[in-house]
Tab-separated table of C-alpha atoms in Angstrom:
chain	number	residue	atom	x	y	z
A	1	MET	CA	325.352	-54.114	138.674
A	2	SER	CA	326.137	-57.926	137.810
A	3	GLU	CA	325.063	-59.962	135.359
A	4	PRO	CA	322.059	-61.073	135.355
A	5	SER	CA	322.785	-65.353	136.159
A	6	THR	CA	319.985	-67.737	133.816
A	7	PHE	CA	319.876	-71.741	134.008
A	8	ALA	CA	317.128	-74.613	133.275
A	9	THR	CA	315.405	-77.211	134.500
A	10	ALA	CA	313.004	-79.832	133.658
A	11	LEU	CA	310.568	-80.756	135.975
A	12	ALA	CA	308.177	-83.929	134.792
A	13	ASN	CA	305.890	-83.289	137.954
A	14	GLU	CA	305.125	-82.255	140.550
A	15	THR	CA	307.612	-83.334	143.569
A	16	GLU	CA	309.812	-82.797	141.459
A	17	THR	CA	308.850	-79.466	141.482
A	18	ALA	CA	308.713	-79.656	145.054
A	19	HIS	CA	312.640	-80.110	144.967
A	20	LEU	CA	313.464	-77.031	142.739
A	21	MET	CA	311.781	-74.915	145.897
A	22	ALA	CA	313.161	-77.031	148.162
A	23	ASP	CA	316.729	-76.504	147.226
A	24	LEU	CA	316.058	-72.647	146.692
A	25	ALA	CA	314.385	-72.521	150.326
A	26	LEU	CA	317.821	-73.617	151.115
A	27	LEU	CA	318.733	-70.402	149.794
A	28	VAL	CA	317.524	-67.319	149.756
A	29	GLY	CA	316.314	-65.632	153.379
A	30	PRO	CA	314.330	-62.327	154.554
A	31	GLY	CA	314.470	-59.510	152.541
A	32	ASP	CA	314.722	-61.329	149.293
A	33	VAL	CA	312.826	-60.743	146.409
A	34	VAL	CA	310.884	-64.636	144.252
A	35	THR	CA	308.602	-63.640	140.883
A	36	LEU	CA	306.682	-66.377	139.411
A	37	SER	CA	305.693	-65.462	135.831
A	38	GLY	CA	304.287	-67.658	133.498
A	39	ASP	CA	301.017	-68.922	131.574
A	40	LEU	CA	297.566	-68.914	133.442
A	41	GLY	CA	298.558	-73.577	134.641
A	42	ALA	CA	302.311	-73.529	134.816
A	43	GLY	CA	302.877	-73.941	137.428
A	44	LYS	CA	302.488	-70.718	139.940
A	45	THR	CA	300.612	-71.511	142.715
A	46	ALA	CA	302.062	-75.213	143.054
A	47	ALA	CA	306.099	-74.381	143.243
A	48	ALA	CA	304.630	-71.493	145.921
A	49	ARG	CA	302.840	-73.800	147.418
A	50	ALA	CA	305.426	-76.627	147.584
A	51	MET	CA	307.902	-73.417	148.352
A	52	ILE	CA	305.577	-72.686	152.039
A	53	ARG	CA	304.969	-76.563	152.796
A	54	TYR	CA	308.615	-76.958	152.509
A	55	LEU	CA	309.034	-74.165	155.117
A	56	ALA	CA	306.530	-75.244	157.252
A	57	GLY	CA	307.233	-78.827	157.309
A	58	ASP	CA	303.761	-79.321	156.116
A	59	ASP	CA	303.147	-81.992	153.533
A	60	ALA	CA	299.259	-81.324	154.563
A	61	MET	CA	298.746	-77.579	155.261
A	62	GLU	CA	296.312	-74.833	153.551
A	63	VAL	CA	298.740	-73.068	151.490
A	64	PRO	CA	295.391	-71.075	149.184
A	65	SER	CA	295.502	-69.794	146.356
A	66	PRO	CA	295.612	-65.775	146.498
A	67	THR	CA	293.943	-64.302	143.518
A	68	PHE	CA	291.400	-62.720	145.309
A	69	THR	CA	293.080	-62.172	148.561
A	70	LEU	CA	295.668	-61.233	146.440
A	71	ALA	CA	297.819	-61.305	149.402
A	72	GLN	CA	298.503	-64.188	152.482
A	73	HIS	CA	301.318	-63.841	155.153
A	74	TYR	CA	303.003	-66.823	156.350
A	75	ASP	CA	304.379	-67.014	159.720
A	76	LEU	CA	306.824	-69.949	159.664
A	77	PRO	CA	309.944	-71.276	161.066
A	78	PRO	CA	313.028	-69.575	159.240
A	79	TYR	CA	311.573	-66.701	159.016
A	80	PRO	CA	308.009	-65.024	157.775
A	81	LEU	CA	307.065	-64.661	154.234
A	82	LEU	CA	304.391	-63.016	150.827
A	83	HIS	CA	302.766	-64.849	148.930
A	84	ALA	CA	301.385	-62.621	146.658
A	85	ASP	CA	298.896	-62.480	142.786
A	86	LEU	CA	299.677	-59.328	141.115
A	87	TYR	CA	296.914	-61.334	138.519
A	88	ARG	CA	294.214	-58.644	139.054
A	89	ILE	CA	295.773	-55.742	139.083
A	90	SER	CA	295.948	-52.864	136.815
A	91	GLY	CA	298.815	-51.761	136.835
A	92	PRO	CA	302.113	-50.951	139.825
A	93	GLY	CA	300.281	-47.865	141.532
A	94	GLU	CA	297.685	-50.447	142.731
A	95	LEU	CA	300.472	-52.411	145.401
A	96	GLU	CA	300.536	-48.888	147.960
A	97	GLU	CA	296.745	-49.387	148.127
A	98	ILE	CA	296.751	-53.876	149.288
A	99	GLY	CA	300.546	-53.202	151.277
A	100	LEU	CA	302.966	-54.964	148.438
A	101	ALA	CA	305.306	-51.152	148.082
A	102	PRO	CA	307.107	-51.189	150.254
A	103	LEU	CA	307.683	-54.660	150.347
A	104	PRO	CA	307.341	-56.104	154.439
A	105	GLU	CA	311.132	-55.444	155.391
A	106	ALA	CA	313.531	-59.067	157.234
A	107	THR	CA	310.407	-60.934	154.566
A	108	VAL	CA	311.067	-63.388	152.404
A	109	ALA	CA	308.168	-62.335	148.547
A	110	LEU	CA	307.212	-64.895	146.365
A	111	ILE	CA	304.653	-63.272	143.684
A	112	GLU	CA	303.300	-64.562	140.531
A	113	TRP	CA	302.356	-62.113	137.921
A	114	PRO	CA	304.920	-59.776	138.122
A	115	GLU	CA	304.564	-58.624	134.375
A	116	ARG	CA	302.536	-56.525	136.156
A	117	ALA	CA	303.646	-54.279	138.102
A	118	ALA	CA	307.827	-54.919	137.155
A	119	SER	CA	308.640	-51.251	137.439
A	120	ALA	CA	308.023	-51.702	140.661
A	121	LEU	CA	309.662	-54.988	141.399
A	122	PRO	CA	313.499	-54.394	142.884
A	123	ALA	CA	316.179	-55.228	140.804
A	124	ASP	CA	317.298	-57.441	143.507
A	125	ARG	CA	315.452	-60.620	142.847
A	126	ILE	CA	314.672	-64.087	141.837
A	127	ASP	CA	312.496	-64.601	138.379
A	128	ILE	CA	311.453	-68.619	138.103
A	129	ALA	CA	309.633	-68.675	134.333
A	130	PHE	CA	307.246	-71.429	134.646
A	131	SER	CA	306.330	-73.114	130.926
A	132	HIS	CA	304.536	-76.025	130.160
A	133	ARG	CA	305.663	-79.404	127.851
A	134	PRO	CA	303.465	-81.028	127.427
A	135	ALA	CA	305.702	-83.291	124.497
A	136	LEU	CA	307.142	-84.595	127.860
A	137	GLY	CA	303.748	-85.469	129.752
A	138	SER	CA	300.495	-83.868	131.091
A	139	THR	CA	302.040	-82.686	133.775
A	140	ALA	CA	305.653	-81.884	132.660
A	141	ARG	CA	307.117	-78.067	133.156
A	142	ALA	CA	310.355	-76.372	133.554
A	143	ALA	CA	311.211	-73.702	135.385
A	144	GLU	CA	313.820	-70.511	134.002
A	145	ILE	CA	315.749	-69.855	137.449
A	146	THR	CA	317.734	-66.442	136.564
A	147	GLY	CA	319.226	-64.263	139.229
A	148	TYR	CA	319.184	-60.428	139.100
A	149	GLY	CA	321.414	-58.125	140.422
A	150	LYS	CA	322.767	-58.754	143.954
A	151	ALA	CA	320.563	-62.262	143.220
A	152	ALA	CA	322.431	-63.384	140.666
A	153	THR	CA	324.961	-64.470	143.226
A	154	GLN	CA	322.795	-66.871	144.687
A	155	VAL	CA	321.043	-68.880	141.292
A	156	ALA	CA	324.767	-69.630	140.242
A	157	ARG	CA	324.814	-71.123	144.011
A	158	LEU	CA	320.594	-73.055	143.174
A	159	ALA	CA	322.371	-74.875	139.739
A	160	ALA	CA	325.511	-75.420	141.089
A	161	LEU	CA	323.124	-76.705	144.720
A	162	ARG	CA	321.125	-78.797	142.498
A	163	GLN	CA	324.180	-80.040	140.291
A	164	PHE	CA	325.805	-81.514	143.670
A	165	ILE	CA	323.202	-83.240	144.626
A	166	LYS	CA	322.296	-84.672	141.095
A	167	ASP	CA	325.643	-85.766	141.020
A	168	ALA	CA	326.102	-87.098	144.496
A	169	GLY	CA	322.930	-89.153	143.540
A	170	TYR	CA	320.517	-87.847	145.924
A	171	GLY	CA	318.958	-86.056	143.236
A	172	ASP	CA	314.880	-87.932	143.515
A	173	ALA	CA	315.298	-87.870	147.821
A	174	LYS	CA	311.994	-86.538	149.677
A	175	ARG	CA	313.846	-82.006	150.729
A	176	GLN	CA	313.140	-81.721	154.531
A	177	ARG	CA	314.025	-78.839	156.491
A	178	MET	CA	316.291	-78.556	159.320
A	179	ALA	CA	316.303	-75.446	161.708
A	180	GLY	CA	319.232	-74.097	161.577
A	181	ASP	CA	321.787	-72.233	163.349
A	182	ALA	CA	323.109	-68.468	164.755
A	183	SER	CA	325.047	-68.805	161.132
A	184	THR	CA	324.265	-68.512	157.789
A	185	ARG	CA	323.846	-72.254	156.754
A	186	SER	CA	321.773	-74.482	156.118
A	187	TYR	CA	320.503	-78.103	156.435
A	188	ALA	CA	317.727	-80.051	154.884
A	189	ARG	CA	317.530	-83.753	155.327
A	190	LEU	CA	317.132	-85.782	152.042
A	191	ILE	CA	315.011	-88.965	152.789
A	192	ARG	CA	314.962	-91.190	150.465
A	193	GLY	CA	313.341	-95.269	151.470
A	194	ASP	CA	313.832	-95.233	154.961
A	195	THR	CA	317.695	-93.727	154.799
A	196	SER	CA	318.405	-90.070	155.266
A	197	VAL	CA	321.184	-87.723	154.926
A	198	ILE	CA	322.324	-84.184	155.895
A	199	LEU	CA	322.480	-81.870	153.277
A	200	MET	CA	324.772	-79.075	154.700
A	201	ASN	CA	324.648	-75.331	151.983
A	202	ALA	CA	327.860	-73.576	153.473
A	203	PRO	CA	328.879	-70.862	151.907
A	204	LYS	CA	332.181	-68.434	151.395
A	205	ARG	CA	331.795	-65.703	153.643
A	206	PRO	CA	333.273	-63.292	156.865
A	207	ASP	CA	330.817	-63.016	159.458
A	208	GLY	CA	331.185	-59.005	159.748
A	209	SER	CA	333.501	-56.175	157.909
A	210	ALA	CA	336.835	-55.931	157.858
A	211	ILE	CA	336.768	-53.852	161.885
A	212	HIS	CA	340.312	-56.085	163.160
A	213	ASP	CA	343.251	-54.800	161.998
A	214	GLY	CA	342.087	-55.516	158.742
A	215	LYS	CA	340.133	-58.615	160.186
A	216	SER	CA	336.482	-59.582	160.000
A	217	TYR	CA	335.232	-60.846	163.215
A	218	SER	CA	334.734	-64.536	161.633
A	219	ALA	CA	338.950	-64.230	160.508
A	220	ALA	CA	339.096	-61.985	164.321
A	221	VAL	CA	338.282	-65.098	166.177
A	222	HIS	CA	339.257	-67.777	164.112
A	223	LEU	CA	335.559	-68.780	163.244
A	224	ALA	CA	335.127	-70.885	160.031
A	225	GLU	CA	334.553	-68.903	156.756
A	226	ASP	CA	333.965	-71.754	154.547
A	227	VAL	CA	333.434	-75.823	155.035
A	228	LYS	CA	337.228	-76.489	154.612
A	229	PRO	CA	337.434	-76.567	158.845
A	230	PHE	CA	334.008	-78.220	158.444
A	231	VAL	CA	335.355	-81.554	156.979
A	232	ALA	CA	338.827	-81.648	158.989
A	233	ILE	CA	337.262	-81.555	162.802
A	234	ALA	CA	334.783	-84.650	161.120
A	235	ARG	CA	337.739	-86.413	160.585
A	236	GLY	CA	340.344	-85.831	163.111
A	237	LEU	CA	337.062	-86.303	165.721
A	238	ARG	CA	336.999	-89.162	164.011
A	239	ASP	CA	340.992	-91.288	164.248
A	240	GLN	CA	340.857	-89.968	167.555
A	241	GLY	CA	337.908	-92.213	168.138
A	242	PHE	CA	334.201	-89.742	169.058
A	243	SER	CA	331.426	-90.000	167.239
A	244	ALA	CA	331.456	-87.730	163.722
A	245	PRO	CA	329.687	-87.399	160.939
A	246	ALA	CA	331.081	-89.335	158.394
A	247	ILE	CA	331.373	-86.767	154.918
A	248	HIS	CA	329.861	-88.281	152.456
A	249	HIS	CA	329.962	-86.124	149.318
A	250	ALA	CA	331.707	-82.951	149.380
A	251	ASP	CA	332.262	-79.722	147.134
A	252	LEU	CA	334.818	-77.926	148.823
A	253	GLU	CA	335.194	-74.528	146.784
A	254	TRP	CA	330.388	-73.759	146.833
A	255	GLY	CA	330.760	-75.226	150.673
A	256	PHE	CA	328.329	-78.026	150.297
A	257	LEU	CA	328.278	-81.697	152.106
A	258	ILE	CA	326.499	-84.505	152.143
A	259	THR	CA	327.340	-85.860	155.764
A	260	GLU	CA	325.767	-89.073	157.901
A	261	ASP	CA	322.448	-87.949	159.330
A	262	PHE	CA	322.406	-88.723	163.254
A	263	GLY	CA	318.365	-88.636	163.745
A	264	GLY	CA	317.554	-86.414	165.871
A	265	ALA	CA	317.776	-87.871	169.599
A	266	GLY	CA	318.713	-85.194	172.196
A	267	PHE	CA	320.277	-84.369	175.645
A	268	VAL	CA	317.444	-83.064	176.871
A	269	GLU	CA	314.163	-83.445	177.424
A	270	GLY	CA	310.519	-81.846	178.926
A	271	THR	CA	308.776	-78.623	179.115
A	272	PRO	CA	311.281	-76.450	179.434
A	273	PRO	CA	313.284	-78.298	177.939
A	274	ALA	CA	315.705	-80.142	181.387
A	275	PRO	CA	318.895	-81.877	180.679
A	276	ILE	CA	319.086	-85.547	180.566
A	277	ALA	CA	321.572	-86.005	183.527
A	278	GLU	CA	323.075	-89.664	181.986
A	279	ARG	CA	324.297	-88.318	178.233
A	280	TYR	CA	325.176	-85.335	180.200
A	281	GLN	CA	327.678	-87.526	182.668
A	282	ALA	CA	328.139	-88.984	178.864
A	283	ALA	CA	329.290	-85.818	177.609
A	284	THR	CA	331.091	-84.380	180.250
A	285	ASP	CA	333.364	-88.353	180.096
A	286	LEU	CA	334.156	-87.106	176.029
A	287	LEU	CA	335.650	-84.203	177.347
A	288	ALA	CA	337.681	-85.647	179.556
A	289	ALA	CA	339.299	-88.695	177.944
A	290	LEU	CA	339.341	-85.796	174.605
A	291	HIS	CA	341.141	-83.634	176.893
A	292	GLY	CA	343.400	-86.360	178.106
A	293	GLN	CA	344.507	-87.211	174.640
A	294	THR	CA	347.950	-86.156	173.267
A	295	LEU	CA	346.220	-84.225	169.726
A	296	PRO	CA	347.186	-83.803	166.201
A	297	GLU	CA	347.900	-78.903	165.175
A	298	ILE	CA	347.446	-79.946	162.203
A	299	LEU	CA	344.662	-82.359	160.210
A	300	SER	CA	344.022	-82.828	156.549
A	301	VAL	CA	340.726	-81.502	155.109
A	302	ALA	CA	341.502	-83.728	151.043
A	303	PRO	CA	344.988	-85.620	149.961
A	304	HIS	CA	347.584	-82.074	149.388
A	305	ILE	CA	345.103	-79.631	151.650
A	306	PRO	CA	345.981	-78.981	155.034
A	307	TYR	CA	344.535	-77.810	157.997
A	308	ALA	CA	346.255	-75.947	160.849
A	309	ILE	CA	344.048	-76.207	164.255
A	310	PRO	CA	343.955	-72.048	164.507
A	311	ILE	CA	345.012	-71.046	169.012
A	312	PHE	CA	341.681	-69.395	170.483
A	313	ASP	CA	344.500	-66.511	172.010
A	314	ILE	CA	343.898	-64.078	174.041
A	315	GLU	CA	343.428	-61.461	170.537
A	316	ALA	CA	341.232	-63.496	170.170
A	317	LEU	CA	339.101	-64.016	173.653
A	318	LEU	CA	339.027	-59.384	173.740
A	319	ILE	CA	337.807	-58.762	170.904
A	320	GLU	CA	335.258	-61.337	172.109
A	321	VAL	CA	333.887	-59.890	175.920
A	322	SER	CA	333.929	-56.674	173.545
A	323	LEU	CA	330.620	-57.288	171.984
A	324	MET	CA	329.243	-56.638	175.269
A	325	LEU	CA	330.554	-53.080	174.910
A	326	ASP	CA	329.955	-52.715	171.485
A	327	TRP	CA	326.018	-54.058	171.302
A	328	TYR	CA	324.795	-55.028	174.812
A	329	LEU	CA	326.000	-51.939	177.019
A	330	PRO	CA	324.388	-49.871	173.924
A	331	ASP	CA	321.380	-52.800	173.885
A	332	ARG	CA	320.520	-51.828	178.031
A	333	GLY	CA	321.183	-48.145	177.725
A	334	VAL	CA	325.087	-48.132	178.189
A	335	GLU	CA	327.558	-46.006	175.902
A	336	PRO	CA	330.598	-46.960	177.575
A	337	GLY	CA	333.553	-43.922	176.093
A	338	ASP	CA	337.043	-44.654	175.629
A	339	ASP	CA	337.640	-44.711	179.411
A	340	LEU	CA	335.031	-46.713	180.072
A	341	ARG	CA	336.024	-49.149	177.102
A	342	ALA	CA	339.864	-48.905	178.669
A	343	GLU	CA	339.182	-50.158	181.703
A	344	PHE	CA	337.309	-53.314	180.463
A	345	MET	CA	340.018	-54.533	178.944
A	346	THR	CA	342.592	-54.333	180.846
A	347	LEU	CA	340.581	-56.175	183.085
A	348	TRP	CA	339.586	-58.827	180.993
A	349	ARG	CA	343.562	-58.860	179.798
A	350	ALA	CA	344.666	-60.006	183.416
A	351	LEU	CA	341.820	-62.602	183.659
A	352	LEU	CA	342.798	-64.366	180.384
A	353	THR	CA	346.569	-64.450	180.985
A	354	GLU	CA	346.669	-67.758	182.910
A	355	PRO	CA	343.686	-69.543	181.067
A	356	ALA	CA	346.068	-68.703	176.908
A	357	ALA	CA	349.051	-70.169	179.355
A	358	ALA	CA	346.620	-73.548	179.507
A	359	PRO	CA	348.569	-77.065	178.264
A	360	LYS	CA	346.455	-76.528	175.058
A	361	THR	CA	342.891	-78.668	173.629
A	362	TRP	CA	340.711	-79.458	171.383
A	363	VAL	CA	338.094	-76.410	172.004
A	364	LEU	CA	335.122	-77.710	169.517
A	365	ARG	CA	333.732	-74.392	170.507
A	366	ASP	CA	329.731	-75.410	170.592
A	367	PHE	CA	329.770	-78.114	173.082
A	368	HIS	CA	326.491	-77.959	174.263
A	369	SER	CA	322.754	-79.738	174.449
A	370	PRO	CA	321.168	-78.218	170.240
A	371	ASN	CA	324.801	-79.784	168.874
A	372	LEU	CA	325.273	-83.418	170.734
A	373	ILE	CA	323.113	-86.293	169.130
A	374	TRP	CA	322.398	-89.125	171.240
A	375	LEU	CA	323.145	-93.141	169.569
A	376	ALA	CA	321.547	-95.004	171.819
A	377	GLN	CA	322.469	-98.189	169.804
A	378	ARG	CA	326.867	-97.280	169.982
A	379	ARG	CA	328.635	-97.523	173.147
A	380	ASP	CA	330.006	-95.576	175.652
A	381	ILE	CA	331.524	-92.118	174.833
A	382	LYS	CA	331.101	-92.697	171.084
A	383	GLN	CA	327.390	-91.956	172.098
A	384	VAL	CA	327.329	-89.128	172.030
A	385	GLY	CA	327.558	-87.185	169.124
A	386	VAL	CA	328.799	-84.597	167.453
A	387	ILE	CA	327.619	-82.129	164.966
A	388	ASP	CA	329.186	-78.521	164.872
A	389	PHE	CA	332.671	-78.783	165.737
A	390	GLN	CA	333.865	-76.155	162.778
A	391	ASP	CA	335.316	-73.344	165.384
A	392	THR	CA	337.279	-75.289	166.012
A	393	VAL	CA	340.623	-73.502	168.010
A	394	ARG	CA	343.486	-75.464	170.154
A	395	GLY	CA	342.784	-73.326	174.060
A	396	PRO	CA	342.248	-74.098	177.282
A	397	ALA	CA	339.683	-77.588	178.084
A	398	ALA	CA	337.967	-75.185	180.660
A	399	TYR	CA	335.911	-73.883	177.219
A	400	ASP	CA	334.011	-76.410	176.290
A	401	LEU	CA	332.828	-78.517	180.305
A	402	VAL	CA	331.393	-74.833	180.712
A	403	SER	CA	329.300	-74.717	177.343
A	404	LEU	CA	328.220	-78.039	178.713
A	405	LEU	CA	327.384	-77.101	182.045
A	406	GLN	CA	326.289	-73.418	181.269
A	407	ASP	CA	324.460	-74.625	178.090
A	408	ALA	CA	323.417	-70.522	176.952
A	409	ARG	CA	319.642	-72.123	175.511
A	410	VAL	CA	318.883	-74.962	179.107
A	411	ASP	CA	318.524	-74.560	182.266
A	412	VAL	CA	321.574	-76.265	183.926
A	413	PRO	CA	320.791	-76.486	187.213
A	414	GLU	CA	323.823	-75.121	189.202
A	415	PRO	CA	324.399	-79.503	191.386
A	416	LEU	CA	324.318	-80.741	188.109
A	417	GLU	CA	326.343	-78.566	187.077
A	418	LEU	CA	329.217	-78.926	190.601
A	419	ALA	CA	327.917	-82.266	189.664
A	420	LEU	CA	329.232	-83.205	186.354
A	421	LEU	CA	332.149	-80.587	186.885
A	422	ALA	CA	333.610	-83.430	190.038
A	423	ARG	CA	333.714	-85.623	187.113
A	424	TYR	CA	334.719	-84.141	185.255
A	425	VAL	CA	338.068	-83.337	187.669
A	426	LYS	CA	337.788	-86.941	188.529
A	427	ALA	CA	338.398	-87.746	185.469
A	428	ARG	CA	340.647	-86.009	184.783
A	429	LEU	CA	342.907	-87.056	187.994
A	430	ASP	CA	342.736	-90.348	186.858
A	431	SER	CA	344.526	-90.190	183.640
A	432	THR	CA	346.815	-87.365	183.953
A	433	ALA	CA	349.642	-87.078	186.905
A	434	SER	CA	349.913	-83.210	186.659
A	435	PHE	CA	346.389	-82.526	186.251
A	436	ASP	CA	346.117	-79.113	188.860
A	437	PRO	CA	341.637	-78.775	190.308
A	438	ALA	CA	342.550	-75.793	192.077
A	439	ALA	CA	343.974	-74.420	188.265
A	440	PHE	CA	341.325	-75.689	186.585
A	441	ALA	CA	338.469	-74.510	188.975
A	442	ARG	CA	339.811	-70.541	188.284
A	443	GLN	CA	339.894	-71.584	184.627
A	444	TYR	CA	336.082	-72.342	185.180
A	445	ALA	CA	335.174	-69.675	186.073
A	446	VAL	CA	337.623	-66.582	184.291
A	447	MET	CA	336.354	-68.904	180.836
A	448	SER	CA	332.723	-68.125	181.473
A	449	ALA	CA	332.520	-64.774	182.714
A	450	GLN	CA	333.969	-64.670	179.771
A	451	ARG	CA	332.365	-66.921	177.311
A	452	ASN	CA	328.770	-65.770	178.656
A	453	THR	CA	329.961	-61.891	178.592
A	454	ARG	CA	330.334	-62.136	174.264
A	455	LEU	CA	327.554	-64.377	174.219
A	456	LEU	CA	325.726	-61.044	176.022
A	457	GLY	CA	327.511	-59.446	173.234
A	458	THR	CA	326.147	-61.452	170.104
A	459	PHE	CA	322.972	-62.530	171.191
A	460	ALA	CA	322.377	-58.444	171.470
A	461	ARG	CA	324.163	-57.626	167.618
A	462	LEU	CA	321.802	-61.265	166.342
A	463	ASN	CA	318.652	-59.457	166.926
A	464	ARG	CA	320.697	-55.595	166.319
A	465	ARG	CA	321.520	-57.121	162.921
A	466	ASP	CA	320.606	-60.069	162.078
A	467	GLY	CA	317.222	-59.368	163.312
A	468	LYS	CA	317.304	-62.706	164.765
A	469	PRO	CA	315.515	-61.470	168.428
A	470	HIS	CA	314.516	-64.495	169.303
A	471	TYR	CA	317.981	-65.410	171.152
A	472	LEU	CA	317.207	-62.821	173.570
A	473	ARG	CA	314.991	-65.009	175.332
A	474	HIS	CA	318.195	-66.457	176.458
A	475	GLN	CA	319.740	-63.413	177.243
A	476	PRO	CA	318.114	-63.600	181.656
A	477	ARG	CA	319.715	-67.051	181.878
A	478	ILE	CA	322.920	-65.693	180.765
A	479	TRP	CA	322.945	-63.371	182.972
A	480	THR	CA	322.603	-66.421	185.886
A	481	TYR	CA	325.562	-68.135	185.208
A	482	LEU	CA	328.047	-65.461	184.471
A	483	THR	CA	326.632	-64.285	188.443
A	484	ARG	CA	328.394	-67.884	189.317
A	485	SER	CA	331.537	-67.484	188.048
A	486	LEU	CA	332.077	-63.706	188.793
A	487	ALA	CA	331.622	-64.696	192.410
A	488	HIS	CA	334.832	-66.734	192.229
A	489	PRO	CA	337.949	-64.975	194.174
A	490	ALA	CA	339.682	-64.911	190.642
A	491	LEU	CA	336.982	-62.204	189.981
A	492	SER	CA	337.094	-59.976	192.649
A	493	ALA	CA	338.149	-57.396	190.440
A	494	ALA	CA	335.911	-58.622	188.087
A	495	ARG	CA	332.590	-58.156	189.808
A	496	ALA	CA	332.887	-55.014	191.314
A	497	TRP	CA	332.859	-53.111	187.444
A	498	TYR	CA	330.510	-55.493	186.066
A	499	ARG	CA	328.485	-54.531	189.224
A	500	ALA	CA	328.618	-50.442	188.692
A	501	HIS	CA	328.426	-50.526	185.005
A	502	VAL	CA	326.492	-53.222	183.060
A	503	PRO	CA	323.048	-53.079	184.259
A	504	PRO	CA	321.006	-56.831	184.228
A	505	PRO	CA	318.846	-57.775	180.465
A	506	ALA	CA	315.134	-57.388	180.646
A	507	ALA	CA	312.896	-59.733	181.788
């Protein structure tokens, strides 16, 4: 077991306590246990209340002390949370009676008075020991944060994060939680007065174990495993005249960034959300402009730190579609045998030959509504703010247009998709004499089938492996897009295979 990691900090008032707990909330997740120790009145409940309010996005939320109820459960936006107080129990044997042994799965646990049942606590946990500091003021506290077992790395990261924020000049800024994405990254707004910036926490982490010729899934399909690609691509997009966030402060080793805040004006509106056509038109124009340029293959992360944009080769594309075999089909009661797998991979290797041989451009990978911000104060395609591009590769232009026009999280009506596809084709014909509309239409259909096949598997994996079932609600939409693309004559063999072997998603 690793040695514990500890650091101490002074907290002059409850605002500074709230900052500490918000910073901690950026780094913990389902299954983590945080114990809060200290004498009566040391600030344990105040700290728990601050973290719960931060995660709820509600500074006025009622958060009662669990002294008498012993445990309070909260269904918060990022994950469920349990707030427990063990002051009134006499020993570990009582935990099972009150539903705390074992602790609920996929939940963050905040536990006050942990010493009452120390032997029953998990070996991997974070403890925050609060103590009074009356010499510094009536509300002043000291906090000693210790990580035990696997949590030692989290506490070391917390210390580094707080130093990074302080060195950047935002130690006193209000923290506001932001929704995360399907990755291991997390985000917060740092607000001071009427200005704000975005704090990104991007830990170095492969997506999965080494299963593809000794590589993790993320390495095999060229997903970013640290923050350096984000920094390089952000600078590259800005150098080419596109709206990517300026990076104000960066810690490349720990994976912390403070970037420009583009605000929250999106590309969809209404309930259920629907595309804002004019903004989708601008996003389509941005892609046409990007794909019409000759773009560099190597960018700069920092002086003397180059970054070569990887190629979206056939092997990476095949590994992506194999998620259907590994996750989606088993989810739908189909266990693909060796023969079925071989048929599937042979089919896809043939389909991907033309797109893989097409002229290469920057493929931003997730160019769709959740990652686009409308910048009304700017002009033309600069009104399209792009915020998620760290997984950029060099590959076929059709991929990003599919991402936009077949938005995985929003229903894009087929007439709008076709109108925007025609708009893109016209723009490319106007700027590139060698552009071939028929070839592009084939590549669009193939990349649509590839992306939507991958998404069916990805969302099944997010549910089964990562405990994120809310992604399953998008599968029927993805199935609709997949059905559209399989209707293209170039995919007739794939259409027959899918009809024979791939069940539709559950309603």
